[in-house]
Amino acid sequence: MCNEIGETLDNITPGMKKQWGGAFTETTSELVDRFGQSIETDLNFWQEDIIGSVAHARMLGAQGIITEEESKLIIDGLEKIHEEGPEFLHLDVEDVHTAIEVRLHEIIGPTAGKLHTARSRNDQVATDTRLYLHNELLVVFDLIKKLQGLLLDQGEMYKSALMPGYTHQQRAQPITLGFHLMAHFWSLQRHGWRAERLFELANYCPLGSAALAGTSFPIDRHATASELGFIAPIPSALDATSDRSYLLDALHLCGLIMIDLSRMSQEIVLFSGREFGFLKLSDSVTTGSSIMPQKRNPDMAELIRGRTGRALANWTTLATTMKGLPLGYNRDTQEDKPPLFDSMRKVKDSIKLMHLMLESADWQLDRMAASVRGDFSTATDLADYLASTGIPFRQAHEIVGKIVVGCNRLNCTLEDLTEETLAEMAPEVPVEALSVIQPEGSVKRRESLGAPGPKAIEAQIAHARRLWEAEGFHTIA
Ligand code: ARG
């Protein structure tokens, strides 16, 4: 018996087709087959598997390890599989590598068995996973840029729309909606930057490492690495087949992106509730209740928030898998892919959903502006004003505290203060101070770098737009 794929495969086991079995006299049980199967999740990277195989076959031909004709036959067959799509793959096999070889054998015959020369599934799967991550990161870059573009446009549009700014979830100082939205732009900028670093870190090629220790065939690892778009081959075959740290980085990145999307979602949930009433979500992104006809629920925001838990757990899952593994391929690492595929899908869907929710959001600008009044959020302006007249800030803080207590006693707000009431509460405060307690003025005066004042927010948006228009994700400077 020969364990070469193709001719002998059908004879190996009555059950699942395998890429091994020559030395086996007994067949595996159905449970063993099922427990070991990864074909369903593997289908996420069926295309990457074909692309990796095409590069390998081309290199085998160029190096004279197989003939040029055999190489061409294999490549044409692989391209045919790519064209016809995954529906033609047999799913009663262990993994996608087997499925593609089985299909190749159906298309080109026994020459299919030569594809696996100087290769193992260990370097093959590591290559597929790196290619998959590479392609997914390109999509993530694009989605991040798009969401940032929306935030920039809305930041510009609402740059002077007043809203309360919060600390401790209590009204703190007036800001604008544009200023608020722009803060999210920067967190996405950091994620894009991180994703680019990861893209580079992971962009090295394991192909040709074979099972763990390379091969005696005269392969050209530089050729396959460069055809596949990698920077270079990974220098150690043993490291190349063992390393999964770049996947932990990927899961960590996904977790970080989800954390920020979850925080944005939390704002959407709060702001769209009647208590805040800052935001009406469009029907297209909300759901109703089966019992309460009036309900419009922010389910998508809640699900992003909810699924963030699983995205974070995915990192722990793989880290826990990896921590006990010695060098060399261990089957445990098959468990790297379900969390990876899951986290990548979640991140992509969640960025898209966030885009949809914000794009169609109906911001209740009047309501937001009205809620800034009467909340004492210009108390800091009053203290700043007194400090600017030479009173030490600590003392100014005391005086304003006294005025706040006075207002509470009179049941009035800061904006209601008159010259008389002010003189009564704090005679040491000049009447000019009254000019700083309107929220519009409060925002307008805060022009320090990074503040919401009209010039400062213009500058921030211009800075952000420059970075956004540039290719890739530069850091903030
Ligand atoms: N499904 C396997 C994985 O994801 C493919 C590699 C199998 N290698 C092996 N030596 N059994 O890791």
mmCIF file of C-alpha atoms in Angstrom, residues 295-466:
data_model
loop_
_atom_site.group_PDB
_atom_site.id
_atom_site.type_symbol
_atom_site.label_atom_id
_atom_site.label_comp_id
_atom_site.label_asym_id
_atom_site.label_seq_id
_atom_site.Cartn_x
_atom_site.Cartn_y
_atom_site.Cartn_z
ATOM 1 C CA LYS A 295 -40.316 49.230 21.361
ATOM 2 C CA ARG A 296 -37.373 49.984 19.109
ATOM 3 C CA ASN A 297 -34.468 48.082 20.500
ATOM 4 C CA PRO A 298 -30.785 48.730 19.780
ATOM 5 C CA ASP A 299 -30.108 44.986 19.425
ATOM 6 C CA MET A 300 -27.150 45.361 17.096
ATOM 7 C CA ALA A 301 -25.331 47.581 19.587
ATOM 8 C CA GLU A 302 -26.207 45.164 22.362
ATOM 9 C CA LEU A 303 -24.945 42.204 20.358
ATOM 10 C CA ILE A 304 -21.666 43.924 19.559
ATOM 11 C CA ARG A 305 -21.313 44.582 23.274
ATOM 12 C CA GLY A 306 -22.337 41.024 24.096
ATOM 13 C CA ARG A 307 -20.103 39.325 21.543
ATOM 14 C CA THR A 308 -17.091 41.214 22.753
ATOM 15 C CA GLY A 309 -17.017 38.694 25.589
ATOM 16 C CA ARG A 310 -16.435 35.862 23.156
ATOM 17 C CA ALA A 311 -13.824 37.830 21.211
ATOM 18 C CA LEU A 312 -11.880 38.294 24.445
ATOM 19 C CA ALA A 313 -12.344 34.649 25.382
ATOM 20 C CA ASN A 314 -10.926 33.638 22.002
ATOM 21 C CA TRP A 315 -7.547 35.038 22.993
ATOM 22 C CA THR A 316 -7.643 33.126 26.273
ATOM 23 C CA THR A 317 -8.697 29.978 24.461
ATOM 24 C CA LEU A 318 -5.673 29.953 22.197
ATOM 25 C CA ALA A 319 -3.258 31.189 24.850
ATOM 26 C CA THR A 320 -4.363 28.313 27.062
ATOM 27 C CA THR A 321 -3.918 25.865 24.202
ATOM 28 C CA MET A 322 -0.422 27.123 23.465
ATOM 29 C CA LYS A 323 1.030 27.415 26.930
ATOM 30 C CA GLY A 324 1.811 23.722 27.346
ATOM 31 C CA LEU A 325 3.050 22.934 23.871
ATOM 32 C CA PRO A 326 6.646 21.948 23.219
ATOM 33 C CA LEU A 327 8.288 22.753 19.888
ATOM 34 C CA GLY A 328 7.196 20.887 16.808
ATOM 35 C CA TYR A 329 3.692 20.561 15.385
ATOM 36 C CA ASN A 330 1.119 19.469 17.932
ATOM 37 C CA ARG A 331 -2.396 18.613 16.880
ATOM 38 C CA ASP A 332 -3.676 20.923 19.613
ATOM 39 C CA THR A 333 -2.903 23.820 17.291
ATOM 40 C CA GLN A 334 -5.752 22.765 15.052
ATOM 41 C CA GLU A 335 -7.746 24.602 17.715
ATOM 42 C CA ASP A 336 -6.218 27.922 16.640
ATOM 43 C CA LYS A 337 -8.571 28.341 13.727
ATOM 44 C CA PRO A 338 -12.113 28.346 15.181
ATOM 45 C CA PRO A 339 -11.296 31.289 17.497
ATOM 46 C CA LEU A 340 -9.426 33.064 14.718
ATOM 47 C CA PHE A 341 -12.239 32.723 12.182
ATOM 48 C CA ASP A 342 -14.795 33.647 14.819
ATOM 49 C CA SER A 343 -12.962 36.776 15.978
ATOM 50 C CA MET A 344 -12.220 37.990 12.469
ATOM 51 C CA ARG A 345 -15.841 37.568 11.435
ATOM 52 C CA LYS A 346 -17.059 39.343 14.536
ATOM 53 C CA VAL A 347 -14.727 42.274 14.029
ATOM 54 C CA LYS A 348 -15.647 42.707 10.374
ATOM 55 C CA ASP A 349 -19.394 42.435 11.006
ATOM 56 C CA SER A 350 -19.247 44.698 14.036
ATOM 57 C CA ILE A 351 -17.350 47.476 12.250
ATOM 58 C CA LYS A 352 -19.871 47.276 9.412
ATOM 59 C CA LEU A 353 -22.808 47.393 11.818
ATOM 60 C CA MET A 354 -21.326 50.339 13.695
ATOM 61 C CA HIS A 355 -20.996 52.088 10.347
ATOM 62 C CA LEU A 356 -24.632 51.350 9.507
ATOM 63 C CA MET A 357 -25.896 52.539 12.884
ATOM 64 C CA LEU A 358 -23.963 55.801 12.801
ATOM 65 C CA GLU A 359 -24.597 56.482 9.147
ATOM 66 C CA SER A 360 -28.350 56.302 9.627
ATOM 67 C CA ALA A 361 -28.426 57.833 13.114
ATOM 68 C CA ASP A 362 -30.771 60.735 13.635
ATOM 69 C CA TRP A 363 -29.002 62.876 16.230
ATOM 70 C CA GLN A 364 -31.441 64.907 18.310
ATOM 71 C CA LEU A 365 -29.413 68.094 18.303
ATOM 72 C CA ASP A 366 -31.979 70.285 20.070
ATOM 73 C CA ARG A 367 -32.400 67.806 22.842
ATOM 74 C CA MET A 368 -28.637 67.484 23.263
ATOM 75 C CA ALA A 369 -28.129 71.246 23.329
ATOM 76 C CA ALA A 370 -31.011 71.682 25.772
ATOM 77 C CA SER A 371 -29.569 69.131 28.158
ATOM 78 C CA VAL A 372 -26.421 71.171 28.556
ATOM 79 C CA ARG A 373 -28.419 73.930 30.210
ATOM 80 C CA GLY A 374 -29.106 73.908 33.905
ATOM 81 C CA ASP A 375 -26.589 71.200 34.724
ATOM 82 C CA PHE A 376 -23.870 73.375 36.268
ATOM 83 C CA SER A 377 -21.462 72.156 33.630
ATOM 84 C CA THR A 378 -20.056 75.656 33.189
ATOM 85 C CA ALA A 379 -18.929 75.781 36.821
ATOM 86 C CA THR A 380 -15.356 75.125 35.652
ATOM 87 C CA ASP A 381 -15.620 78.105 33.292
ATOM 88 C CA LEU A 382 -16.571 80.292 36.209
ATOM 89 C CA ALA A 383 -13.630 79.013 38.255
ATOM 90 C CA ASP A 384 -11.299 79.465 35.244
ATOM 91 C CA TYR A 385 -12.555 83.018 34.848
ATOM 92 C CA LEU A 386 -11.814 83.847 38.492
ATOM 93 C CA ALA A 387 -8.386 82.234 38.205
ATOM 94 C CA SER A 388 -7.680 84.370 35.149
ATOM 95 C CA THR A 389 -8.285 87.461 37.285
ATOM 96 C CA GLY A 390 -5.453 86.391 39.582
ATOM 97 C CA ILE A 391 -7.333 84.423 42.244
ATOM 98 C CA PRO A 392 -5.508 81.099 42.877
ATOM 99 C CA PHE A 393 -7.457 78.287 41.157
ATOM 100 C CA ARG A 394 -7.997 76.402 44.426
ATOM 101 C CA GLN A 395 -9.675 79.458 45.934
ATOM 102 C CA ALA A 396 -11.688 80.058 42.768
ATOM 103 C CA HIS A 397 -12.903 76.454 43.011
ATOM 104 C CA GLU A 398 -14.080 77.133 46.619
ATOM 105 C CA ILE A 399 -15.948 80.281 45.623
ATOM 106 C CA VAL A 400 -17.741 78.546 42.743
ATOM 107 C CA GLY A 401 -18.632 75.663 45.046
ATOM 108 C CA LYS A 402 -20.318 78.220 47.269
ATOM 109 C CA ILE A 403 -22.230 79.639 44.299
ATOM 110 C CA VAL A 404 -23.418 76.136 43.304
ATOM 111 C CA VAL A 405 -24.735 75.581 46.836
ATOM 112 C CA GLY A 406 -26.417 79.009 46.660
ATOM 113 C CA CYS A 407 -28.101 78.148 43.376
ATOM 114 C CA ASN A 408 -29.342 74.844 44.776
ATOM 115 C CA ARG A 409 -30.811 76.727 47.710
ATOM 116 C CA LEU A 410 -32.613 79.164 45.410
ATOM 117 C CA ASN A 411 -33.559 76.292 43.130
ATOM 118 C CA CYS A 412 -32.000 78.029 40.127
ATOM 119 C CA THR A 413 -29.260 77.130 37.651
ATOM 120 C CA LEU A 414 -25.961 78.871 36.948
ATOM 121 C CA GLU A 415 -27.374 80.390 33.767
ATOM 122 C CA ASP A 416 -30.211 81.943 35.842
ATOM 123 C CA LEU A 417 -27.808 83.948 38.011
ATOM 124 C CA THR A 418 -28.314 87.692 37.986
ATOM 125 C CA GLU A 419 -25.986 90.425 39.192
ATOM 126 C CA GLU A 420 -28.004 90.607 42.411
ATOM 127 C CA THR A 421 -28.116 86.903 43.218
ATOM 128 C CA LEU A 422 -24.425 86.598 42.403
ATOM 129 C CA ALA A 423 -23.523 89.557 44.613
ATOM 130 C CA GLU A 424 -25.519 88.013 47.440
ATOM 131 C CA MET A 425 -23.853 84.594 47.159
ATOM 132 C CA ALA A 426 -20.303 85.659 46.446
ATOM 133 C CA PRO A 427 -19.709 89.410 46.676
ATOM 134 C CA GLU A 428 -16.019 88.954 45.778
ATOM 135 C CA VAL A 429 -16.974 87.777 42.247
ATOM 136 C CA PRO A 430 -17.088 90.564 39.617
ATOM 137 C CA VAL A 431 -20.311 90.779 37.577
ATOM 138 C CA GLU A 432 -18.307 90.198 34.370
ATOM 139 C CA ALA A 433 -18.120 86.592 35.511
ATOM 140 C CA LEU A 434 -21.719 86.152 34.371
ATOM 141 C CA SER A 435 -20.505 86.333 30.796
ATOM 142 C CA VAL A 436 -18.827 82.905 31.051
ATOM 143 C CA ILE A 437 -21.687 80.772 32.256
ATOM 144 C CA GLN A 438 -23.509 80.129 28.971
ATOM 145 C CA PRO A 439 -22.596 76.728 27.507
ATOM 146 C CA GLU A 440 -22.013 78.040 23.956
ATOM 147 C CA GLY A 441 -19.373 80.408 25.266
ATOM 148 C CA SER A 442 -17.868 77.659 27.378
ATOM 149 C CA VAL A 443 -17.079 75.533 24.330
ATOM 150 C CA LYS A 444 -15.951 78.538 22.293
ATOM 151 C CA ARG A 445 -13.363 79.568 24.837
ATOM 152 C CA ARG A 446 -11.721 76.141 25.114
ATOM 153 C CA GLU A 447 -9.254 76.417 22.299
ATOM 154 C CA SER A 448 -6.308 74.503 23.761
ATOM 155 C CA LEU A 449 -4.868 71.749 21.581
ATOM 156 C CA GLY A 450 -7.303 68.830 21.609
ATOM 157 C CA ALA A 451 -10.176 70.903 23.036
ATOM 158 C CA PRO A 452 -13.634 71.370 21.460
ATOM 159 C CA GLY A 453 -13.346 75.128 20.720
ATOM 160 C CA PRO A 454 -14.109 76.074 17.097
ATOM 161 C CA LYS A 455 -10.493 76.572 16.026
ATOM 162 C CA ALA A 456 -9.181 73.627 18.025
ATOM 163 C CA ILE A 457 -11.726 71.186 16.608
ATOM 164 C CA GLU A 458 -11.088 72.497 13.084
ATOM 165 C CA ALA A 459 -7.405 71.816 13.595
ATOM 166 C CA GLN A 460 -8.103 68.365 15.014
ATOM 167 C CA ILE A 461 -10.354 67.427 12.115
ATOM 168 C CA ALA A 462 -7.797 68.736 9.593
ATOM 169 C CA HIS A 463 -5.063 66.714 11.308
ATOM 170 C CA ALA A 464 -7.226 63.601 11.306
ATOM 171 C CA ARG A 465 -8.185 64.090 7.670
ATOM 172 C CA ARG A 466 -4.545 64.354 6.641
#
